[in-house]
């Protein structure tokens, strides 16, 4: 990090982030970038991040867009999606030398000028406009006229998203999985630099563990917490703790149906989440995720993972075929039956907590910064 910070000295840096609402994986990447570029200003569409979650962000100037001032933006900022491309293009970045966009929606669409370098750290191409379009529309269950309108909106978003990719000087993908989607949708190559895991704040727990499984994420549909809750409710014996908050919480409470083996804990501060991870029997992850930093944080605590075998989990978890180096098991279908069978396989295997930690060590903050430094020297010797 020190070398990258030295490289950035004297350079005016802007970091463009889609929105600041909750602390998630993208915000952990933002935190690592702010540590490397302490002089950076932040540009974001809306900033409603609570004071207790701001961390390093609190030390930086945060510039918000016009959506921040629109009615009900705090709760319904996503409803302004059709206007987000216009809003992101209104930022004036003319005084900066280096623009870094941290993008999973529209951040990469900022307008830059000759003489500026724009590097996009792409968490994913806009999923609800591309590969998750049908799932997004099905989950929302809009009336037919509104669905027609939204299909038209999403088509225009795809066109804008594809066009603005040509204005990025260099793409960084958070995984090989995302690099493949960048190549498919944008026809651009990307350097893979995995997101950083804050290993220094996590200790590997190799002692006795409690008899519960842990699931944690933002409670949104594509994370598939509903599948996990349904599988544990049907089992009735294995204990499950769920950490997180979001629009799916009430639905998950209904699905749990008061089952005594399931606890929905809501949002928990980082220290409590780490404690729960370190003492869990296993971490359950059912999303087809772009990367997924939480399974790595679990492994950093020495906790093995039960994961859906698609997307980023295939890059972060070592399956049973790795023998004594295995750090988890996969299930190949997002069904209760497949998850139940994976839990059976998981419980028949003894996992080595040190192997889990060694796997997490491959995704350290130092490696993240080293990847950035190598790329910066390549682009601007």
mmCIF file of C-alpha atoms in Angstrom:
data_model
loop_
_atom_site.group_PDB
_atom_site.id
_atom_site.type_symbol
_atom_site.label_atom_id
_atom_site.label_comp_id
_atom_site.label_asym_id
_atom_site.label_seq_id
_atom_site.Cartn_x
_atom_site.Cartn_y
_atom_site.Cartn_z
ATOM 1 C CA UNK A 1 0.000 0.000 0.000
ATOM 2 C CA UNK A 2 2.857 2.386 0.817
ATOM 3 C CA UNK A 3 4.294 2.006 -2.694
ATOM 4 C CA UNK A 4 0.881 2.664 -4.284
ATOM 5 C CA UNK A 5 0.380 5.688 -2.038
ATOM 6 C CA UNK A 6 3.786 7.008 -3.124
ATOM 7 C CA UNK A 7 2.842 6.489 -6.786
ATOM 8 C CA UNK A 8 -0.322 8.516 -6.229
ATOM 9 C CA UNK A 9 1.356 11.439 -4.472
ATOM 10 C CA UNK A 10 0.865 14.691 -6.360
ATOM 11 C CA UNK A 11 -1.951 13.225 -8.472
ATOM 12 C CA UNK A 12 -5.471 14.538 -8.152
ATOM 13 C CA UNK A 13 -7.722 11.501 -7.693
ATOM 14 C CA UNK A 14 -11.506 11.141 -7.867
ATOM 15 C CA UNK A 15 -13.265 7.916 -6.895
ATOM 16 C CA UNK A 16 -16.763 7.510 -8.314
ATOM 17 C CA UNK A 17 -18.980 5.056 -6.407
ATOM 18 C CA UNK A 18 -22.562 4.238 -7.393
ATOM 19 C CA UNK A 19 -24.167 4.943 -4.008
ATOM 20 C CA UNK A 20 -23.369 4.897 -0.312
ATOM 21 C CA UNK A 21 -26.254 3.313 1.569
ATOM 22 C CA UNK A 22 -24.975 0.214 3.396
ATOM 23 C CA UNK A 23 -21.597 -1.373 4.103
ATOM 24 C CA UNK A 24 -21.181 -4.198 1.572
ATOM 25 C CA UNK A 25 -18.426 -5.760 -0.511
ATOM 26 C CA UNK A 26 -18.164 -2.758 -2.848
ATOM 27 C CA UNK A 27 -17.724 -0.442 0.134
ATOM 28 C CA UNK A 28 -14.889 -2.624 1.450
ATOM 29 C CA UNK A 29 -13.129 -2.146 -1.903
ATOM 30 C CA UNK A 30 -13.767 1.590 -1.626
ATOM 31 C CA UNK A 31 -12.211 1.602 1.852
ATOM 32 C CA UNK A 32 -9.042 -0.095 0.542
ATOM 33 C CA UNK A 33 -8.790 2.421 -2.323
ATOM 34 C CA UNK A 34 -9.191 5.337 0.080
ATOM 35 C CA UNK A 35 -6.362 3.978 2.208
ATOM 36 C CA UNK A 36 -4.106 3.915 -0.865
ATOM 37 C CA UNK A 37 -5.283 7.317 -2.168
ATOM 38 C CA UNK A 38 -5.818 9.470 0.965
ATOM 39 C CA UNK A 39 -6.122 12.604 -1.173
ATOM 40 C CA UNK A 40 -9.104 11.271 -3.158
ATOM 41 C CA UNK A 41 -12.514 12.917 -3.342
ATOM 42 C CA UNK A 42 -15.599 10.695 -3.540
ATOM 43 C CA UNK A 43 -18.411 11.213 -6.030
ATOM 44 C CA UNK A 44 -21.626 9.236 -5.536
ATOM 45 C CA UNK A 45 -25.275 9.502 -6.550
ATOM 46 C CA UNK A 46 -26.597 9.350 -2.983
ATOM 47 C CA UNK A 47 -24.961 9.187 0.437
ATOM 48 C CA UNK A 48 -27.149 7.896 3.252
ATOM 49 C CA UNK A 49 -24.501 5.759 4.913
ATOM 50 C CA UNK A 50 -25.006 5.855 8.704
ATOM 51 C CA UNK A 51 -22.341 7.557 10.784
ATOM 52 C CA UNK A 52 -21.419 4.309 12.521
ATOM 53 C CA UNK A 53 -20.580 2.634 9.195
ATOM 54 C CA UNK A 54 -18.591 5.393 7.520
ATOM 55 C CA UNK A 55 -15.108 4.465 8.726
ATOM 56 C CA UNK A 56 -12.453 5.904 6.402
ATOM 57 C CA UNK A 57 -15.117 7.575 4.224
ATOM 58 C CA UNK A 58 -15.659 10.155 6.973
ATOM 59 C CA UNK A 59 -12.160 11.572 6.298
ATOM 60 C CA UNK A 60 -12.897 12.377 2.642
ATOM 61 C CA UNK A 61 -14.970 14.947 0.827
ATOM 62 C CA UNK A 62 -18.116 13.288 -0.535
ATOM 63 C CA UNK A 63 -19.878 14.895 -3.508
ATOM 64 C CA UNK A 64 -23.448 13.722 -4.122
ATOM 65 C CA UNK A 65 -25.584 13.917 -7.254
ATOM 66 C CA UNK A 66 -28.973 15.410 -7.975
ATOM 67 C CA UNK A 67 -30.834 12.221 -6.904
ATOM 68 C CA UNK A 68 -29.753 12.962 -3.304
ATOM 69 C CA UNK A 69 -32.195 15.893 -3.318
ATOM 70 C CA UNK A 70 -35.173 14.153 -4.918
ATOM 71 C CA UNK A 71 -38.275 13.117 -2.920
ATOM 72 C CA UNK A 72 -38.028 9.851 -0.931
ATOM 73 C CA UNK A 73 -34.500 9.208 -2.223
ATOM 74 C CA UNK A 74 -33.354 7.826 1.129
ATOM 75 C CA UNK A 75 -35.703 4.821 0.957
ATOM 76 C CA UNK A 76 -36.413 4.573 -2.760
ATOM 77 C CA UNK A 77 -33.241 5.724 -4.522
ATOM 78 C CA UNK A 78 -33.320 2.580 -6.712
ATOM 79 C CA UNK A 79 -36.617 3.758 -8.198
ATOM 80 C CA UNK A 80 -34.673 6.574 -9.853
ATOM 81 C CA UNK A 81 -32.719 4.054 -11.963
ATOM 82 C CA UNK A 82 -33.975 5.473 -15.319
ATOM 83 C CA UNK A 83 -32.457 8.866 -14.391
ATOM 84 C CA UNK A 84 -29.170 7.568 -12.992
ATOM 85 C CA UNK A 85 -27.230 7.728 -16.302
ATOM 86 C CA UNK A 86 -28.120 11.417 -16.630
ATOM 87 C CA UNK A 87 -27.276 12.054 -12.966
ATOM 88 C CA UNK A 88 -23.834 10.401 -13.123
ATOM 89 C CA UNK A 89 -22.914 12.414 -16.227
ATOM 90 C CA UNK A 90 -23.496 15.701 -14.374
ATOM 91 C CA UNK A 91 -20.416 15.343 -12.149
ATOM 92 C CA UNK A 92 -17.637 17.750 -13.120
ATOM 93 C CA UNK A 93 -14.346 15.835 -12.832
ATOM 94 C CA UNK A 94 -12.294 18.186 -14.999
ATOM 95 C CA UNK A 95 -9.806 19.053 -12.216
ATOM 96 C CA UNK A 96 -8.677 15.458 -11.606
ATOM 97 C CA UNK A 97 -5.812 13.481 -13.166
ATOM 98 C CA UNK A 98 -7.001 9.964 -12.273
ATOM 99 C CA UNK A 99 -10.634 8.878 -12.116
ATOM 100 C CA UNK A 100 -11.375 5.507 -10.535
ATOM 101 C CA UNK A 101 -14.950 4.299 -10.915
ATOM 102 C CA UNK A 102 -16.101 1.614 -8.496
ATOM 103 C CA UNK A 103 -19.022 0.414 -10.565
ATOM 104 C CA UNK A 104 -21.814 -2.146 -10.418
ATOM 105 C CA UNK A 105 -24.446 0.143 -11.912
ATOM 106 C CA UNK A 106 -23.681 3.504 -13.554
ATOM 107 C CA UNK A 107 -20.471 4.856 -11.964
ATOM 108 C CA UNK A 108 -18.337 3.981 -15.000
ATOM 109 C CA UNK A 109 -20.484 6.360 -17.096
ATOM 110 C CA UNK A 110 -18.880 9.538 -15.722
ATOM 111 C CA UNK A 111 -17.701 11.980 -18.356
ATOM 112 C CA UNK A 112 -13.914 12.357 -18.610
ATOM 113 C CA UNK A 113 -11.685 14.433 -20.845
ATOM 114 C CA UNK A 114 -8.442 14.068 -22.845
ATOM 115 C CA UNK A 115 -5.447 13.978 -20.545
ATOM 116 C CA UNK A 116 -7.365 12.191 -17.801
ATOM 117 C CA UNK A 117 -7.105 8.462 -17.104
ATOM 118 C CA UNK A 118 -10.266 6.560 -16.229
ATOM 119 C CA UNK A 119 -9.810 3.135 -14.606
ATOM 120 C CA UNK A 120 -12.990 1.220 -13.825
ATOM 121 C CA UNK A 121 -13.002 -1.345 -11.021
ATOM 122 C CA UNK A 122 -16.033 -3.305 -12.216
ATOM 123 C CA UNK A 123 -17.871 -5.327 -9.582
ATOM 124 C CA UNK A 124 -20.202 -6.458 -12.383
ATOM 125 C CA UNK A 125 -21.859 -5.086 -15.500
ATOM 126 C CA UNK A 126 -25.315 -3.786 -14.526
ATOM 127 C CA UNK A 127 -26.918 -7.151 -13.692
ATOM 128 C CA UNK A 128 -30.584 -6.140 -13.811
ATOM 129 C CA UNK A 129 -30.056 -4.725 -17.297
ATOM 130 C CA UNK A 130 -28.137 -7.757 -18.613
ATOM 131 C CA UNK A 131 -28.104 -11.320 -17.270
ATOM 132 C CA UNK A 132 -30.572 -10.799 -14.390
ATOM 133 C CA UNK A 133 -33.151 -8.794 -16.350
ATOM 134 C CA UNK A 134 -35.835 -11.493 -16.411
ATOM 135 C CA UNK A 135 -35.309 -12.449 -12.757
ATOM 136 C CA UNK A 136 -35.582 -8.776 -11.780
ATOM 137 C CA UNK A 137 -38.874 -8.344 -13.658
ATOM 138 C CA UNK A 138 -40.298 -11.641 -12.372
ATOM 139 C CA UNK A 139 -39.456 -10.845 -8.748
ATOM 140 C CA UNK A 140 -41.027 -7.397 -9.030
ATOM 141 C CA UNK A 141 -44.320 -8.752 -10.502
ATOM 142 C CA UNK A 142 -45.191 -5.439 -12.168
ATOM 143 C CA UNK A 143 -48.557 -4.907 -13.915
ATOM 144 C CA UNK A 144 -48.239 -5.522 -17.661
ATOM 145 C CA UNK A 145 -48.221 -1.845 -18.802
ATOM 146 C CA UNK A 146 -45.528 -0.997 -16.247
ATOM 147 C CA UNK A 147 -43.524 -4.077 -17.221
ATOM 148 C CA UNK A 148 -43.585 -2.954 -20.880
ATOM 149 C CA UNK A 149 -42.310 0.470 -19.808
ATOM 150 C CA UNK A 150 -39.531 -1.061 -17.695
ATOM 151 C CA UNK A 151 -38.437 -3.366 -20.508
ATOM 152 C CA UNK A 152 -38.024 -0.283 -22.663
ATOM 153 C CA UNK A 153 -36.088 1.460 -19.879
ATOM 154 C CA UNK A 154 -33.785 -1.542 -19.406
ATOM 155 C CA UNK A 155 -33.150 -1.721 -23.152
ATOM 156 C CA UNK A 156 -32.047 1.924 -23.158
ATOM 157 C CA UNK A 157 -29.886 1.276 -20.085
ATOM 158 C CA UNK A 158 -28.144 -1.609 -21.871
ATOM 159 C CA UNK A 159 -27.437 0.614 -24.858
ATOM 160 C CA UNK A 160 -26.063 3.385 -22.608
ATOM 161 C CA UNK A 161 -24.073 0.871 -20.545
ATOM 162 C CA UNK A 162 -22.464 -0.642 -23.645
ATOM 163 C CA UNK A 163 -21.657 2.771 -25.132
ATOM 164 C CA UNK A 164 -20.047 4.200 -21.970
ATOM 165 C CA UNK A 165 -17.763 1.154 -21.705
ATOM 166 C CA UNK A 166 -15.858 2.580 -24.685
ATOM 167 C CA UNK A 167 -14.965 5.664 -22.619
ATOM 168 C CA UNK A 168 -13.142 3.663 -19.928
ATOM 169 C CA UNK A 169 -9.370 3.530 -20.455
ATOM 170 C CA UNK A 170 -8.879 0.277 -18.567
ATOM 171 C CA UNK A 171 -11.167 -2.221 -16.860
ATOM 172 C CA UNK A 172 -10.345 -4.117 -13.687
ATOM 173 C CA UNK A 173 -12.647 -7.043 -12.880
ATOM 174 C CA UNK A 174 -13.155 -8.306 -9.348
ATOM 175 C CA UNK A 175 -13.077 -11.932 -10.570
ATOM 176 C CA UNK A 176 -12.497 -14.075 -13.638
ATOM 177 C CA UNK A 177 -16.271 -14.565 -13.614
ATOM 178 C CA UNK A 178 -16.877 -10.819 -14.039
ATOM 179 C CA UNK A 179 -14.037 -10.470 -16.572
ATOM 180 C CA UNK A 180 -15.948 -12.930 -18.753
ATOM 181 C CA UNK A 181 -19.107 -10.819 -18.550
ATOM 182 C CA UNK A 182 -17.155 -7.646 -19.363
ATOM 183 C CA UNK A 183 -15.808 -9.402 -22.446
ATOM 184 C CA UNK A 184 -19.288 -10.572 -23.472
ATOM 185 C CA UNK A 185 -21.256 -7.369 -22.886
ATOM 186 C CA UNK A 186 -18.636 -4.660 -23.469
ATOM 187 C CA UNK A 187 -16.217 -6.463 -25.836
ATOM 188 C CA UNK A 188 -13.357 -5.303 -23.603
ATOM 189 C CA UNK A 189 -10.562 -7.145 -21.821
ATOM 190 C CA UNK A 190 -10.092 -6.673 -18.085
ATOM 191 C CA UNK A 191 -7.315 -7.218 -15.560
ATOM 192 C CA UNK A 192 -8.481 -9.393 -12.652
ATOM 193 C CA UNK A 193 -7.705 -7.987 -9.193
ATOM 194 C CA UNK A 194 -9.689 -9.732 -6.489
ATOM 195 C CA UNK A 195 -11.306 -7.630 -3.747
ATOM 196 C CA UNK A 196 -9.320 -7.398 -0.497
ATOM 197 C CA UNK A 197 -10.078 -9.311 2.680
ATOM 198 C CA UNK A 198 -9.189 -7.500 5.894
ATOM 199 C CA UNK A 199 -7.247 -10.436 7.298
ATOM 200 C CA UNK A 200 -5.510 -8.360 9.968
ATOM 201 C CA UNK A 201 -8.785 -7.895 11.836
ATOM 202 C CA UNK A 202 -9.681 -11.586 11.726
ATOM 203 C CA UNK A 203 -8.106 -14.410 13.665
ATOM 204 C CA UNK A 204 -8.357 -18.065 12.690
ATOM 205 C CA UNK A 205 -10.408 -19.958 15.245
ATOM 206 C CA UNK A 206 -9.341 -23.597 15.418
ATOM 207 C CA UNK A 207 -10.960 -24.579 18.719
ATOM 208 C CA UNK A 208 -14.381 -26.130 19.400
ATOM 209 C CA UNK A 209 -17.269 -24.569 17.501
ATOM 210 C CA UNK A 210 -20.902 -23.962 18.333
ATOM 211 C CA UNK A 211 -23.539 -26.154 16.732
ATOM 212 C CA UNK A 212 -25.015 -23.620 14.273
ATOM 213 C CA UNK A 213 -24.619 -22.586 10.651
ATOM 214 C CA UNK A 214 -24.334 -18.943 9.637
ATOM 215 C CA UNK A 215 -25.668 -17.067 6.604
ATOM 216 C CA UNK A 216 -25.049 -13.343 6.130
ATOM 217 C CA UNK A 217 -25.664 -10.779 3.387
ATOM 218 C CA UNK A 218 -27.902 -7.937 2.354
ATOM 219 C CA UNK A 219 -31.425 -9.337 2.367
ATOM 220 C CA UNK A 220 -32.254 -8.922 -1.320
ATOM 221 C CA UNK A 221 -33.829 -11.528 -3.636
ATOM 222 C CA UNK A 222 -30.807 -12.644 -5.679
ATOM 223 C CA UNK A 223 -28.832 -13.533 -2.526
ATOM 224 C CA UNK A 224 -31.282 -16.452 -2.100
ATOM 225 C CA UNK A 225 -31.528 -16.343 1.682
ATOM 226 C CA UNK A 226 -35.066 -17.664 1.129
ATOM 227 C CA UNK A 227 -33.608 -20.943 -0.139
ATOM 228 C CA UNK A 228 -31.393 -21.273 2.940
ATOM 229 C CA UNK A 229 -34.229 -20.499 5.366
ATOM 230 C CA UNK A 230 -36.594 -22.942 3.634
ATOM 231 C CA UNK A 231 -33.992 -25.733 3.662
ATOM 232 C CA UNK A 232 -33.293 -25.332 7.390
ATOM 233 C CA UNK A 233 -36.983 -25.028 8.235
ATOM 234 C CA UNK A 234 -37.670 -28.267 6.347
ATOM 235 C CA UNK A 235 -34.785 -29.955 8.180
ATOM 236 C CA UNK A 236 -35.996 -28.742 11.563
ATOM 237 C CA UNK A 237 -32.874 -29.892 13.455
ATOM 238 C CA UNK A 238 -29.841 -28.020 12.160
ATOM 239 C CA UNK A 239 -29.541 -24.552 13.677
ATOM 240 C CA UNK A 240 -29.248 -21.473 11.434
ATOM 241 C CA UNK A 241 -28.398 -17.864 12.277
ATOM 242 C CA UNK A 242 -29.019 -15.211 9.600
ATOM 243 C CA UNK A 243 -27.285 -11.824 9.753
ATOM 244 C CA UNK A 244 -28.361 -8.925 7.576
ATOM 245 C CA UNK A 245 -31.136 -6.487 6.790
ATOM 246 C CA UNK A 246 -32.942 -5.378 3.670
ATOM 247 C CA UNK A 247 -36.228 -5.522 1.754
ATOM 248 C CA UNK A 248 -36.475 -9.336 2.058
ATOM 249 C CA UNK A 249 -36.454 -9.390 5.863
ATOM 250 C CA UNK A 250 -40.215 -9.594 6.463
ATOM 251 C CA UNK A 251 -40.569 -12.262 3.777
ATOM 252 C CA UNK A 252 -37.809 -14.309 5.391
ATOM 253 C CA UNK A 253 -39.483 -13.986 8.771
ATOM 254 C CA UNK A 254 -42.669 -15.389 7.244
ATOM 255 C CA UNK A 255 -40.725 -18.230 5.604
ATOM 256 C CA UNK A 256 -39.065 -19.094 8.914
ATOM 257 C CA UNK A 257 -42.560 -19.415 10.371
ATOM 258 C CA UNK A 258 -41.342 -19.269 13.943
ATOM 259 C CA UNK A 259 -39.072 -22.313 13.515
ATOM 260 C CA UNK A 260 -37.047 -22.737 16.705
ATOM 261 C CA UNK A 261 -33.895 -23.730 14.816
ATOM 262 C CA UNK A 262 -33.741 -20.447 12.826
ATOM 263 C CA UNK A 263 -32.704 -17.035 14.191
ATOM 264 C CA UNK A 264 -32.942 -13.861 12.094
ATOM 265 C CA UNK A 265 -30.551 -11.477 13.844
ATOM 266 C CA UNK A 266 -30.876 -8.443 11.566
ATOM 267 C CA UNK A 267 -27.941 -6.099 11.037
ATOM 268 C CA UNK A 268 -24.949 -6.797 13.283
ATOM 269 C CA UNK A 269 -21.798 -4.685 13.730
ATOM 270 C CA UNK A 270 -18.596 -6.068 12.240
ATOM 271 C CA UNK A 271 -17.200 -7.311 15.533
ATOM 272 C CA UNK A 272 -20.312 -9.375 16.247
ATOM 273 C CA UNK A 273 -20.365 -10.720 12.674
ATOM 274 C CA UNK A 274 -16.736 -11.826 13.011
ATOM 275 C CA UNK A 275 -17.547 -13.512 16.332
ATOM 276 C CA UNK A 276 -20.467 -15.371 14.765
ATOM 277 C CA UNK A 277 -18.317 -16.420 11.798
ATOM 278 C CA UNK A 278 -15.475 -17.640 13.997
ATOM 279 C CA UNK A 279 -17.767 -19.841 16.071
ATOM 280 C CA UNK A 280 -20.047 -21.190 13.340
ATOM 281 C CA UNK A 281 -19.973 -24.803 12.217
ATOM 282 C CA UNK A 282 -20.108 -23.615 8.617
ATOM 283 C CA UNK A 283 -20.997 -20.585 6.476
ATOM 284 C CA UNK A 284 -23.875 -21.061 3.979
ATOM 285 C CA UNK A 285 -23.848 -19.080 0.732
ATOM 286 C CA UNK A 286 -26.575 -19.627 -1.898
ATOM 287 C CA UNK A 287 -26.102 -16.707 -4.324
ATOM 288 C CA UNK A 288 -24.743 -16.768 -7.861
ATOM 289 C CA UNK A 289 -22.439 -13.943 -6.871
ATOM 290 C CA UNK A 290 -19.994 -11.901 -8.925
ATOM 291 C CA UNK A 291 -17.287 -12.551 -6.346
ATOM 292 C CA UNK A 292 -18.606 -12.766 -2.797
ATOM 293 C CA UNK A 293 -16.319 -11.508 -0.053
ATOM 294 C CA UNK A 294 -18.222 -12.987 2.903
ATOM 295 C CA UNK A 295 -17.239 -16.620 2.167
ATOM 296 C CA UNK A 296 -13.609 -15.486 2.226
ATOM 297 C CA UNK A 297 -14.091 -13.655 5.511
ATOM 298 C CA UNK A 298 -15.556 -16.858 6.938
ATOM 299 C CA UNK A 299 -12.530 -18.820 5.719
ATOM 300 C CA UNK A 300 -10.244 -16.181 7.243
ATOM 301 C CA UNK A 301 -11.844 -17.149 10.573
ATOM 302 C CA UNK A 302 -11.127 -20.816 9.824
ATOM 303 C CA UNK A 303 -14.776 -21.556 8.992
ATOM 304 C CA UNK A 304 -15.530 -23.803 5.987
ATOM 305 C CA UNK A 305 -18.243 -22.895 3.460
ATOM 306 C CA UNK A 306 -21.287 -24.544 1.869
ATOM 307 C CA UNK A 307 -21.749 -22.605 -1.410
ATOM 308 C CA UNK A 308 -23.768 -22.630 -4.608
ATOM 309 C CA UNK A 309 -21.264 -23.826 -7.176
ATOM 310 C CA UNK A 310 -21.487 -20.973 -9.664
ATOM 311 C CA UNK A 311 -20.013 -17.513 -10.000
ATOM 312 C CA UNK A 312 -17.353 -16.123 -7.728
ATOM 313 C CA UNK A 313 -17.588 -18.900 -5.131
ATOM 314 C CA UNK A 314 -15.771 -21.181 -7.573
ATOM 315 C CA UNK A 315 -12.773 -18.836 -7.328
ATOM 316 C CA UNK A 316 -12.773 -18.439 -3.552
ATOM 317 C CA UNK A 317 -13.764 -21.847 -2.126
ATOM 318 C CA UNK A 318 -11.824 -25.101 -2.602
ATOM 319 C CA UNK A 319 -14.167 -28.077 -3.003
ATOM 320 C CA UNK A 320 -13.822 -31.640 -1.784
ATOM 321 C CA UNK A 321 -11.727 -32.590 -4.827
ATOM 322 C CA UNK A 322 -8.853 -30.694 -3.140
ATOM 323 C CA UNK A 323 -8.603 -33.315 -0.397
ATOM 324 C CA UNK A 324 -7.042 -32.067 2.832
ATOM 325 C CA UNK A 325 -6.815 -28.547 1.379
ATOM 326 C CA UNK A 326 -10.619 -28.396 0.868
ATOM 327 C CA UNK A 327 -12.354 -25.397 2.409
ATOM 328 C CA UNK A 328 -15.963 -26.258 1.638
ATOM 329 C CA UNK A 329 -18.542 -28.090 -0.464
ATOM 330 C CA UNK A 330 -20.664 -26.996 -3.410
ATOM 331 C CA UNK A 331 -24.257 -27.637 -4.419
ATOM 332 C CA UNK A 332 -25.123 -27.432 -8.107
ATOM 333 C CA UNK A 333 -28.794 -26.406 -8.011
ATOM 334 C CA UNK A 334 -30.525 -23.659 -6.070
ATOM 335 C CA UNK A 335 -32.980 -26.051 -4.436
ATOM 336 C CA UNK A 336 -33.634 -27.162 -0.844
ATOM 337 C CA UNK A 337 -32.861 -30.760 -1.816
ATOM 338 C CA UNK A 338 -29.460 -29.871 -3.301
ATOM 339 C CA UNK A 339 -28.563 -27.733 -0.289
ATOM 340 C CA UNK A 340 -29.644 -30.493 2.093
ATOM 341 C CA UNK A 341 -27.460 -33.023 0.281
ATOM 342 C CA UNK A 342 -24.515 -30.592 0.426
ATOM 343 C CA UNK A 343 -24.981 -30.245 4.191
ATOM 344 C CA UNK A 344 -24.844 -34.045 4.495
ATOM 345 C CA UNK A 345 -21.567 -34.132 2.552
ATOM 346 C CA UNK A 346 -20.241 -31.231 4.617
ATOM 347 C CA UNK A 347 -20.930 -33.023 7.892
ATOM 348 C CA UNK A 348 -19.196 -36.191 6.700
ATOM 349 C CA UNK A 349 -15.926 -34.313 6.139
ATOM 350 C CA UNK A 350 -13.464 -32.927 8.698
ATOM 351 C CA UNK A 351 -12.181 -29.556 7.498
ATOM 352 C CA UNK A 352 -8.862 -28.027 8.520
ATOM 353 C CA UNK A 353 -9.282 -24.469 9.823
ATOM 354 C CA UNK A 354 -5.678 -23.620 8.844
ATOM 355 C CA UNK A 355 -6.433 -24.638 5.223
ATOM 356 C CA UNK A 356 -9.377 -22.220 5.264
ATOM 357 C CA UNK A 357 -7.131 -19.431 6.525
ATOM 358 C CA UNK A 358 -4.458 -20.186 3.932
ATOM 359 C CA UNK A 359 -7.060 -19.910 1.181
ATOM 360 C CA UNK A 360 -8.231 -16.533 2.521
ATOM 361 C CA UNK A 361 -4.613 -15.314 2.688
ATOM 362 C CA UNK A 362 -4.528 -15.405 -1.126
ATOM 363 C CA UNK A 363 -6.953 -12.448 -1.127
ATOM 364 C CA UNK A 364 -5.215 -10.060 1.257
ATOM 365 C CA UNK A 365 -5.291 -6.270 1.075
ATOM 366 C CA UNK A 366 -1.546 -6.358 0.284
ATOM 367 C CA UNK A 367 -2.201 -8.436 -2.844
ATOM 368 C CA UNK A 368 -5.006 -6.068 -3.839
ATOM 369 C CA UNK A 369 -2.723 -3.027 -3.594
ATOM 370 C CA UNK A 370 0.127 -4.867 -5.319
ATOM 371 C CA UNK A 371 -2.151 -5.655 -8.265
ATOM 372 C CA UNK A 372 -3.136 -1.997 -8.520
ATOM 373 C CA UNK A 373 0.472 -0.817 -8.335
ATOM 374 C CA UNK A 374 1.551 -3.207 -11.110
ATOM 375 C CA UNK A 375 -1.294 -1.986 -13.301
ATOM 376 C CA UNK A 376 -0.601 1.695 -12.630
ATOM 377 C CA UNK A 377 3.054 1.257 -13.554
ATOM 378 C CA UNK A 378 1.988 -0.576 -16.721
ATOM 379 C CA UNK A 379 -0.459 2.157 -17.736
ATOM 380 C CA UNK A 380 1.597 5.147 -16.609
ATOM 381 C CA UNK A 381 5.291 4.156 -16.135
#
